[in-house]
Short mmCIF file of C-alpha atoms and ligand atoms in Angstrom, two decimals:
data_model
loop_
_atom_site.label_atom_id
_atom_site.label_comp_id
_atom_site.label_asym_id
_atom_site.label_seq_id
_atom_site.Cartn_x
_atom_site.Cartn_y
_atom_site.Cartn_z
CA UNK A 1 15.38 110.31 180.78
CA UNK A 2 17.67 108.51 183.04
CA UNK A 3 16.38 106.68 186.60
CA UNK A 4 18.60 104.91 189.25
CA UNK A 5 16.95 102.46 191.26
CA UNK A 6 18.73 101.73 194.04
CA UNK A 7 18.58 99.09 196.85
CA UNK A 8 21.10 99.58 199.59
CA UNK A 9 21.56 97.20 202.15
CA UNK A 10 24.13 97.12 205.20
CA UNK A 11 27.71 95.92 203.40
CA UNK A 12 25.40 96.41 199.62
CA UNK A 13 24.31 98.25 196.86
CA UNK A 14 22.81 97.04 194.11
CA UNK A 15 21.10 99.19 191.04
CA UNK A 16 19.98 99.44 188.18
CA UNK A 17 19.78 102.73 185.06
CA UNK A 18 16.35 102.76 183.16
CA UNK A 19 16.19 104.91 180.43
CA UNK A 20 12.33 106.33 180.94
CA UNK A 21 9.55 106.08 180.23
CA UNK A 22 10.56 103.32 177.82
CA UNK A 23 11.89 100.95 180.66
CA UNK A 24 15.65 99.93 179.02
CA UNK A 25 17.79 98.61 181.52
CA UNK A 26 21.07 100.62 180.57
CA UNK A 27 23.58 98.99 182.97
CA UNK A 28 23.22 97.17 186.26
CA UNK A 29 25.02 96.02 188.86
CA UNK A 30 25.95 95.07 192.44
CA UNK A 31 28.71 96.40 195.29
CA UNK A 32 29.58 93.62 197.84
CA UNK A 33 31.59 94.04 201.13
CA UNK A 34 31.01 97.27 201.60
CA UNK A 35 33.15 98.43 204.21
CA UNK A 36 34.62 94.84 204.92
CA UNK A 37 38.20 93.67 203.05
CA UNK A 38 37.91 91.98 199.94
CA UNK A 39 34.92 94.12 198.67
CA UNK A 40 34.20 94.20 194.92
CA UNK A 41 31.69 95.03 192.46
CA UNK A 42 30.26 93.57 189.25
CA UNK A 43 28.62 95.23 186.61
CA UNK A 44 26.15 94.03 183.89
CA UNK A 45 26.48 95.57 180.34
CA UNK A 46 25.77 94.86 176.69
CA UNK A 47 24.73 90.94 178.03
CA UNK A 48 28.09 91.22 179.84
CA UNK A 49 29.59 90.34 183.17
CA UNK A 50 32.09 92.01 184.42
CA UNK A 51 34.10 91.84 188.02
CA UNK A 52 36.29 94.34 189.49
CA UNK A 53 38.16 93.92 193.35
CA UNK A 54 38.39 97.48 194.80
CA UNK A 55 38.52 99.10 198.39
CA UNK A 56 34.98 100.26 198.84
CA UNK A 57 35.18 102.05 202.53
CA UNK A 58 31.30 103.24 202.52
CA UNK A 59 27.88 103.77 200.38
CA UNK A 60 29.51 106.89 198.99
CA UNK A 61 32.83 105.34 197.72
CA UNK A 62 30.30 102.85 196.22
CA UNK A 63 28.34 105.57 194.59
CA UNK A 64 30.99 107.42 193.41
CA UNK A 65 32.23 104.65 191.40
CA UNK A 66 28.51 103.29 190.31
CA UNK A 67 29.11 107.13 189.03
CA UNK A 68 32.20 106.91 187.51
CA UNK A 69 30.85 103.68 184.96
CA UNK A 70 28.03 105.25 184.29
CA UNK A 71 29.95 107.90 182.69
CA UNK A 72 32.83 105.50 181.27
CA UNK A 73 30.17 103.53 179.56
CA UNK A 74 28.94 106.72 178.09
CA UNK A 75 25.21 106.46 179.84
CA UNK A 76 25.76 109.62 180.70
CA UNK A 77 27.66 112.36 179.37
CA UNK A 78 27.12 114.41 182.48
CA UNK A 79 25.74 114.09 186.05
CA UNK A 80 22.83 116.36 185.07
CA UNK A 81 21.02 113.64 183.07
CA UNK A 82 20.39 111.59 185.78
CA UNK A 83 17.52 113.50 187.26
CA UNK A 84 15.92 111.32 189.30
CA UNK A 85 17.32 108.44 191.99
CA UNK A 86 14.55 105.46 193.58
CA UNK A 87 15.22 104.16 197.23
CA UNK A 88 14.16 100.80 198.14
CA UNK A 89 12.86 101.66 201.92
CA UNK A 90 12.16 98.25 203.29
CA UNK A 91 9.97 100.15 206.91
CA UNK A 92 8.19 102.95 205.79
CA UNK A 93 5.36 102.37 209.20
CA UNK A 94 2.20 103.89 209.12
CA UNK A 95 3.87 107.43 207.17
CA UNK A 96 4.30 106.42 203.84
CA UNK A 97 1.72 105.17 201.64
CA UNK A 98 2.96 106.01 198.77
CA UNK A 99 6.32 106.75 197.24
CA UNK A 100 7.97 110.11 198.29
CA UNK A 101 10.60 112.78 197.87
CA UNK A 102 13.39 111.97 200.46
CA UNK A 103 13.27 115.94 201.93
CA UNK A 104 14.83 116.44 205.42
CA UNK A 105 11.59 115.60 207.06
CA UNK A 106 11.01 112.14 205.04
CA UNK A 107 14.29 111.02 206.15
CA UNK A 108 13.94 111.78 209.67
CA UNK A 109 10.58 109.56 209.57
CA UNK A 110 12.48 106.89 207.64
CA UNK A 111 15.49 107.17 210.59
CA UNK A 112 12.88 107.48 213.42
CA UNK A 113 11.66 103.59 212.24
CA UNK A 114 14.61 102.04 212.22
CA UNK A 115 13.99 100.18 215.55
CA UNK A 116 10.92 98.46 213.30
CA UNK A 117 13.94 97.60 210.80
CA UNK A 118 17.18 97.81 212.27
CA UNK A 119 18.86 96.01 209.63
CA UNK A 120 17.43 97.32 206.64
CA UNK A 121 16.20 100.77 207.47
CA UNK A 122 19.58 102.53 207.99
CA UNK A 123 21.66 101.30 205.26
CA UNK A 124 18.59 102.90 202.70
CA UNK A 125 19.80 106.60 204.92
CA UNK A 126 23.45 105.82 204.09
CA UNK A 127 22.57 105.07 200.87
CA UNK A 128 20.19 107.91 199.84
CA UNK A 129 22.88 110.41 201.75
CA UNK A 130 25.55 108.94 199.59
CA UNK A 131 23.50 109.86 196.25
CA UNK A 132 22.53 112.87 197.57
CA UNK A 133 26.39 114.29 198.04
CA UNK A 134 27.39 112.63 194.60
CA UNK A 135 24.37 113.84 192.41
CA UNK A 136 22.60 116.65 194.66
CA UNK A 137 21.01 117.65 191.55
CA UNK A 138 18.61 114.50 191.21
CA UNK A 139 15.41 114.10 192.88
CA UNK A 140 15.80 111.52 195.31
CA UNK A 141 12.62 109.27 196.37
CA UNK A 142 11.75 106.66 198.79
CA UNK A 143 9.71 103.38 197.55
CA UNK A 144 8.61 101.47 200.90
CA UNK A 145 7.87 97.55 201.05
CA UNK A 146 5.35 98.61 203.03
CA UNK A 147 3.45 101.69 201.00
CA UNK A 148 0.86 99.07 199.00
CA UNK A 149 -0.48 97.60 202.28
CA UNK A 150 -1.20 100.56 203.83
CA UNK A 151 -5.06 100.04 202.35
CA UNK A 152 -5.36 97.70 204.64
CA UNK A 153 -8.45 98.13 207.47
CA UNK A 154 -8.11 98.30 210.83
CA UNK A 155 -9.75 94.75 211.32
CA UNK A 156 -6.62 93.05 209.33
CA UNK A 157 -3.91 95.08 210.23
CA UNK A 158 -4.07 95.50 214.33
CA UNK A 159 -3.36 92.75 216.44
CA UNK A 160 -5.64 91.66 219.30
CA UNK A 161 -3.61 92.92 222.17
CA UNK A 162 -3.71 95.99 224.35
CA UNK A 163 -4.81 98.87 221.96
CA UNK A 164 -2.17 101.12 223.09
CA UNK A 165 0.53 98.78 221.94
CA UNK A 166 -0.34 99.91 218.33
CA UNK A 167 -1.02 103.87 219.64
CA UNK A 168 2.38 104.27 221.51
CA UNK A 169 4.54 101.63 219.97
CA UNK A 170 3.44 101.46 216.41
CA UNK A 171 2.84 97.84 217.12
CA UNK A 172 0.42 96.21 213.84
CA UNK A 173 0.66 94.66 210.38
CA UNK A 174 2.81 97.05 207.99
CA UNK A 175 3.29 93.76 205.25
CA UNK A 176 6.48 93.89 203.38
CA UNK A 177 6.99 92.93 199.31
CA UNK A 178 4.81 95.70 198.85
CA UNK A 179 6.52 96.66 195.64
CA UNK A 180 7.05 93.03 194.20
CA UNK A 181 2.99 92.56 194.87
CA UNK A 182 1.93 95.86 193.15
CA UNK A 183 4.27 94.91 190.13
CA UNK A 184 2.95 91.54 189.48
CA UNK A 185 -0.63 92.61 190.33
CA UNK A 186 -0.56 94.97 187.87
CA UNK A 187 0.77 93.18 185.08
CA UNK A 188 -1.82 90.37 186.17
CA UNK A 189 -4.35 92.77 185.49
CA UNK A 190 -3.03 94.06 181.86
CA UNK A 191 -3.25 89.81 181.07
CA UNK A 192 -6.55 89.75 182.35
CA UNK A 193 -7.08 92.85 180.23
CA UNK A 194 -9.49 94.58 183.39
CA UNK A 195 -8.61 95.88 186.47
CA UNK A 196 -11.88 95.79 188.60
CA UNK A 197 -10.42 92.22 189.39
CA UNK A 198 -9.66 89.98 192.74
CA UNK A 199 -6.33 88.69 192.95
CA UNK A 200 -4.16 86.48 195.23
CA UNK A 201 -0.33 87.25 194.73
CA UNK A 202 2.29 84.52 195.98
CA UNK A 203 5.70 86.12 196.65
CA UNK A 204 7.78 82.92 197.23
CA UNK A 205 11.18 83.30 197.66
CA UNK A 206 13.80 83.24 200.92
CA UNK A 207 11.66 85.52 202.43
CA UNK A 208 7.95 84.65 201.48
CA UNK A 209 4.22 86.45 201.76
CA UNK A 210 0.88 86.37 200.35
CA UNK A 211 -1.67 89.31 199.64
CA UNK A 212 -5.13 89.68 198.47
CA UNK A 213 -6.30 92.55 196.28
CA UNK A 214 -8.89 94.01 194.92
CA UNK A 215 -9.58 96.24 191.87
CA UNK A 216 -5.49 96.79 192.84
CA UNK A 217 -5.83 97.53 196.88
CA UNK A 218 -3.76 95.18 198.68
CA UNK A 219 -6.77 94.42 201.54
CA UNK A 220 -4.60 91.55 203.66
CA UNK A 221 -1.25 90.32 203.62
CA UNK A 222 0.72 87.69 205.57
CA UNK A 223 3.65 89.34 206.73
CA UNK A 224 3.34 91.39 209.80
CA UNK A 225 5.28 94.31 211.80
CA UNK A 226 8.56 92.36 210.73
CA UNK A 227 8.78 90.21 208.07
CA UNK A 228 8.82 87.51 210.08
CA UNK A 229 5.50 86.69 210.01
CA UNK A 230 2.64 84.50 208.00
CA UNK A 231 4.13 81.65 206.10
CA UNK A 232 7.15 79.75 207.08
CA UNK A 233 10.31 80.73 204.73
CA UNK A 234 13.94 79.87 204.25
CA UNK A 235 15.16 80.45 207.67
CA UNK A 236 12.06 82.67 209.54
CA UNK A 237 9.59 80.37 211.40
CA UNK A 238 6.49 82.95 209.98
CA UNK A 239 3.22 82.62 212.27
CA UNK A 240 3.58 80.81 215.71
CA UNK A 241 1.95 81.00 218.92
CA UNK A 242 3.53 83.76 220.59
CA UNK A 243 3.94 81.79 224.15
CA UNK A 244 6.74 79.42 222.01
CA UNK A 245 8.86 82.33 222.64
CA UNK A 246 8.39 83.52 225.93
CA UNK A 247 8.73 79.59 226.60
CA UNK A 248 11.65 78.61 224.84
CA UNK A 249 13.40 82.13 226.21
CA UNK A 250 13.07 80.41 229.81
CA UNK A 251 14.07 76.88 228.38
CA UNK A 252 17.27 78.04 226.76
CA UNK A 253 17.72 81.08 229.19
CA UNK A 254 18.41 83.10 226.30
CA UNK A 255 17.82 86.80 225.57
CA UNK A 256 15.58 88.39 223.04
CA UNK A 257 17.81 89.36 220.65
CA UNK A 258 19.30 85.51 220.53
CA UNK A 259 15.46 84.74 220.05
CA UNK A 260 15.09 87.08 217.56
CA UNK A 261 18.35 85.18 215.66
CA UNK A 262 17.45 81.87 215.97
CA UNK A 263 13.59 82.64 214.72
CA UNK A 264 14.57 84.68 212.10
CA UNK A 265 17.80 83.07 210.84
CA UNK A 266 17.66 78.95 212.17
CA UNK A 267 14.18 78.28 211.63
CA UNK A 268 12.01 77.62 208.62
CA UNK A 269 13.11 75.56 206.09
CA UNK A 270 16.61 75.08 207.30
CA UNK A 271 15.60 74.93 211.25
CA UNK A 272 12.79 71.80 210.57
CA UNK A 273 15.00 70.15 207.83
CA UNK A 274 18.52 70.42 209.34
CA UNK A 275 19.98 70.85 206.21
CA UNK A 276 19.01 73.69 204.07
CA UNK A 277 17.36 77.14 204.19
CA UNK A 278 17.68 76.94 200.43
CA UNK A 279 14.50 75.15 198.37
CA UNK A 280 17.05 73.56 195.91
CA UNK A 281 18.61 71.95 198.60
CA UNK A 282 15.45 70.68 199.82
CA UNK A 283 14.02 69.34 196.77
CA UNK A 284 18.01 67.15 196.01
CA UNK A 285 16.92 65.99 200.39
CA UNK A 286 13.64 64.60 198.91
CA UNK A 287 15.27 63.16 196.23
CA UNK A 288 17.39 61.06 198.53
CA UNK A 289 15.01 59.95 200.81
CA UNK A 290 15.39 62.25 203.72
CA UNK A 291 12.51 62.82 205.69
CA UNK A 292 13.11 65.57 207.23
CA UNK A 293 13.33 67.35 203.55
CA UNK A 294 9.95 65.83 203.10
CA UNK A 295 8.58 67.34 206.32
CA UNK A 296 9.83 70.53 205.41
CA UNK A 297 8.54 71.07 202.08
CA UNK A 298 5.01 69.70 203.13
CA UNK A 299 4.95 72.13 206.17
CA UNK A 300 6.21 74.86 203.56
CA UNK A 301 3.47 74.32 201.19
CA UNK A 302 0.92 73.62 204.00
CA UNK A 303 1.02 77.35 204.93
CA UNK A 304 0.92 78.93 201.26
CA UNK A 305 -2.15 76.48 200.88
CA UNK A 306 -3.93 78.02 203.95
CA UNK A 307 -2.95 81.39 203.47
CA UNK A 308 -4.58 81.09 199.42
CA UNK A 309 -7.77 79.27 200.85
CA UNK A 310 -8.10 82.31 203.86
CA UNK A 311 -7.89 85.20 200.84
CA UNK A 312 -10.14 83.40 198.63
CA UNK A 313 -12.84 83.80 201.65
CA UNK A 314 -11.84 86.95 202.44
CA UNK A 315 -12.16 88.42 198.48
CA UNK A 316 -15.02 86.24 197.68
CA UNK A 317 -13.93 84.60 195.30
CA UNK A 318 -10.64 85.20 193.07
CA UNK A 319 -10.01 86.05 189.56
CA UNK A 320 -6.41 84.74 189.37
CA UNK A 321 -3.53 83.65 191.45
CA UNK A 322 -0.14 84.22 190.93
CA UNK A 323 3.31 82.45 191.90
CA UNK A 324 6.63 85.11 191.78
CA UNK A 325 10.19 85.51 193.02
CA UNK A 326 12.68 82.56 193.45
CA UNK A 327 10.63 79.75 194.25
CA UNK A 328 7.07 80.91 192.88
CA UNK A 329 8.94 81.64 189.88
CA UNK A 330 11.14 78.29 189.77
CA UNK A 331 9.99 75.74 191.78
CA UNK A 332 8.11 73.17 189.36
CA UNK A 333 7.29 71.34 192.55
CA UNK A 334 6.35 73.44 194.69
CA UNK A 335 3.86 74.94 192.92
CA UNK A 336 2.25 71.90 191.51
CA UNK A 337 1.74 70.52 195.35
CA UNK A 338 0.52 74.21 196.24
CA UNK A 339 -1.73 73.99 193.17
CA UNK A 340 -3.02 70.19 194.24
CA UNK A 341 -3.56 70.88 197.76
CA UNK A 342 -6.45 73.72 195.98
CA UNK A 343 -7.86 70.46 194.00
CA UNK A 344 -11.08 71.73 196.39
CA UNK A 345 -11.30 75.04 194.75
CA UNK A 346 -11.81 73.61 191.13
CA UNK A 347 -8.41 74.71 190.44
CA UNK A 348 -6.72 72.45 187.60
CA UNK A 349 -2.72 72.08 187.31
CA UNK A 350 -1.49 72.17 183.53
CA UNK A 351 1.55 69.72 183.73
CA UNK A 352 3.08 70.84 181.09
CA UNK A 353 2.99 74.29 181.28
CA UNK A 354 4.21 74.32 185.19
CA UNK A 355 6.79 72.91 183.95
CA UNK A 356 9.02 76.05 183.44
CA UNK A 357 11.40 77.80 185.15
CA UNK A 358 10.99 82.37 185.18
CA UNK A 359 8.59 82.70 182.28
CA UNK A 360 5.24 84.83 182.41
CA UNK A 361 2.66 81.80 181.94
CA UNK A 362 -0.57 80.09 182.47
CA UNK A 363 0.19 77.01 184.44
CA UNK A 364 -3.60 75.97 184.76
CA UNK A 365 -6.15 73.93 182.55
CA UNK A 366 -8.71 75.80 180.50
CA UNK A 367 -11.24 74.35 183.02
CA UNK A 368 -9.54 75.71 186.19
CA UNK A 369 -11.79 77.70 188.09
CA UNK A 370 -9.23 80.19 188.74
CA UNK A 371 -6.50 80.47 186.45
CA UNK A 372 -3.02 80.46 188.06
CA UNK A 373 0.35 82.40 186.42
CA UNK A 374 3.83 82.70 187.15
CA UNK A 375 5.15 86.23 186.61
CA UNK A 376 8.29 87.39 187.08
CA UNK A 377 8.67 89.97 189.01
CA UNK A 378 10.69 93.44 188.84
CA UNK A 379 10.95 95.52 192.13
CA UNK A 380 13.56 97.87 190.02
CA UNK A 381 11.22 98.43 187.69
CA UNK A 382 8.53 99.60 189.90
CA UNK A 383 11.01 101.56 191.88
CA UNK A 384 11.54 103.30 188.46
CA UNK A 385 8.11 103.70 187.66
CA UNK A 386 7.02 105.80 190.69
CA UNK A 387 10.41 107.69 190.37
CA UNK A 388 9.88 108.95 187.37
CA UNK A 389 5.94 109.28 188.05
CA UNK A 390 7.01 111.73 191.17
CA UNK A 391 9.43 113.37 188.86
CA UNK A 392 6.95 114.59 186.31
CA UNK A 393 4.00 115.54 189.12
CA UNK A 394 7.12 117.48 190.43
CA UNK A 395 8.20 119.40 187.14
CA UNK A 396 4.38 119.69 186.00
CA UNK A 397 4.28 121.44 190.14
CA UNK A 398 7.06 123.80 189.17
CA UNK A 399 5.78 124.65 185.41
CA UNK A 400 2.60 125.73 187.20
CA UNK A 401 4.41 128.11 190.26
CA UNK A 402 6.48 129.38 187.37
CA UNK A 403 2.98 130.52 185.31
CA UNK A 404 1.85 131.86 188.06
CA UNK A 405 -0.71 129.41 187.60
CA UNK A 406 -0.83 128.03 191.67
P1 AMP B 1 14.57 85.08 196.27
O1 AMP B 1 14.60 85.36 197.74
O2 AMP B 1 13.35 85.57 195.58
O3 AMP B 1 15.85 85.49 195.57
O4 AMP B 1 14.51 83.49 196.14
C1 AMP B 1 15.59 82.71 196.56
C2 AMP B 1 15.16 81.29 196.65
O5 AMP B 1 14.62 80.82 195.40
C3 AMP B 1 16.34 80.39 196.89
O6 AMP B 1 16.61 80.31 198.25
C4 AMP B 1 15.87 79.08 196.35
O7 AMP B 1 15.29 78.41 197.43
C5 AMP B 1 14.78 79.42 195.35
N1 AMP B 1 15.10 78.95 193.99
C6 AMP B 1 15.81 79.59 193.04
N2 AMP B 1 15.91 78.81 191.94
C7 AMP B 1 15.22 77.67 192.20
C8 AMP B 1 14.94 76.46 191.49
N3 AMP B 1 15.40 76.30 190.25
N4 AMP B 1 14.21 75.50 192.07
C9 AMP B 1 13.75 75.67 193.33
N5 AMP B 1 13.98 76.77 194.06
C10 AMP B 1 14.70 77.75 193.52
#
């Protein structure tokens, strides 16, 4: 059976077909520009790459095309065998925690967040309307960053400011990277070979977070109402004391949404090193000599150390830690100074083995006392997964109504 998974963001669309339950990746591929000139797409087939310039005026023109391949390249014969489409919903707030059928009423709820997601939340409307006019047949269904950390208690997720902030304004952790965490969780668990386990997941990449889970219930995680918070990242400052801003909004006279830019998009990485947001970049600064670089990284690392230490406390005790995304997956040195600055935990650094770039491994000694991996992860996957979960609960729903049996 065929699955889309489909991440839409404001000039984007990437996706990707499954064929399910078996989890083949059938064709993939990305629209850029969306609604700007010089928009294109490029498609990934048969190990190839292939580029095409075309006027893409919205998420439907898009779709219709992502449409039109998928029937050139003989995916699908018709539109009927794609029964079931997966939305990446980055803000699904304190509705959704799980993944769900994007009825009327779901999408108002996604639309009625957008203020928590401005940017993200109403390109994944545009895009699930756009699928829903080209294939109304399919089952369309909403996977939110946010669903897996909605186990979290009370005690983690509110902050300590007036109560009603979180009662009228929805104001509290949601956690983002929800998907990426359950993925590599649970394929941390099928190496492990158990499930009742405790386990620290490092999603390291532009954007960055940490979460702790147990026997798989995500019970804290670093990112906050926006993802702007917990560890520092490529351009986000992550956790700072909250009078910096109110501060530096009187210093540079500036409003809150210029605040909001230069926190979320000049800060980080690139604000503290002056060159970079990029971890490549910084690594070739070090190389050179700049100290700034060096400052940068250590200050990076500093804050995925602390966060680690906090969730081993908080789990006592962990059964293994794991490094994804860009920089978890490809860093060699970041992880290896993340790994020594945990020298206090008993945890060992195999040399040799860290040094890899996206491969599922152990990069720990035999006598670590918590043995660290890098796993790759797969959001489309996942997205896939709970698609075609929901799909069959669904038809299994409607086998019963027809038998008369609910
Ligand atoms: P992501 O947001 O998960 O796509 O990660 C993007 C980040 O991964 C980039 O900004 C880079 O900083 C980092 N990255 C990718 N490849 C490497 C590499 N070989 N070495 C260090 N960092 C890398």
């Amino acid at each position: 059976m065929i699955v889309l998974s489909v991440n839409a963001g404001s000039s984007s669309l990437k996706f990707q077909a499954f064929d399910m339950p078996e989890e083949n990746v059938l064709i993939s591929g990305t629209f850029e520009r969306i609604g700007m000139k010089e928009s294109f797409y490029t498609i990934k087939l048969n190990g190839e790459k292939i580029k095409k310039e075309v006027e893409l005026k919205n998420h439907e023109k898009a779709f219709e095309i992502l449409i039109e391949e998928l029937l050139e390249n003989k995916i699908v014969e018709k539109l009927d065998e794609i029964k079931a489409i997966g939305h990446r919903i980055v803000q699904g707030g304190p509705y959704f925690d799980k993944t769900a059928e994007m009825t009327d009423e779901n999408m108002k709820k996604v639309k009625e967040l957008s203020s928590l997601a401005p940017l993200h939340n109403p390109a994944a409307i545009t895009g699930i309307k756009a699928a829903k006019n080209v294939v109304p047949n399919a089952l369309q269904t909403g996977v939110f960053d946010t669903a897996f950390h909605q186990t979290i208690e009370d005690e983690n997720y509110l902050y300590p400011v007036p109560f009603e902030w979180c009662e009228k304004y929805k104001v509290r952790k949601y956690g983002f990277h929800g998907t990426s965490h359950k993925y590599v969780a649970y394929r941390m668990n099928e190496i492990l070979g158990r499930y009742n386990t405790k386990l620290i997941t490092c999603h390291i990449g532009n954007g960055a977070s940490i979460a702790a889970i147990k026997e798989g219930q995500c019970i804290n995680t670093s990112m906050g109402l926006t993802p702007n918070a917990g560890l520092m990242m490529g351009s986000r400052c992550g956790d700072i004391d909250a009078t910096v801003v109110t501060y530096m909004m009187q210093q540079l006279e500036c409003t809150a949404e210029e605040m909001d830019t230069i926190l979320n998009k000049q800060s980080g990485l690139l604000g503290i090193s002056g060159v970079s947001s990029d971890s490549r970049d910084i690594e070739d600064g070090m190389k050179i000599g700049n100290p700034r670089c060096t400052l940068a990284q250590q200050m990076f690392t500093r804050r995925i150390i602390d966060h680690i230490a906090k969730y081993f406390v908080e789990l006592g005790g962990c059964d293994a830690i794991v490094f994804t995304a860009g920089i978890g997956e490809n860093s060699v040195h970041t992880r290896r100074e993340v790994l020594d600055g945990l020298a206090a935990l008993g945890i060992k650094i195999d040399e040799e083995a860290n040094d890899c770039r996206g491969v599922e491994r152990l990069i720990t000694t035999e006598d670590s006392s918590i043995p660290c991996y890098i796993i790759p992860t797969n959001e489309e996957l996942m997205i896939a997964r709970d698609t075609y979960l929901l799909y069959q609960s669904k038809e299994k729903e409607k086998e019963l109504v027809e038998n008369e049996i609910i």
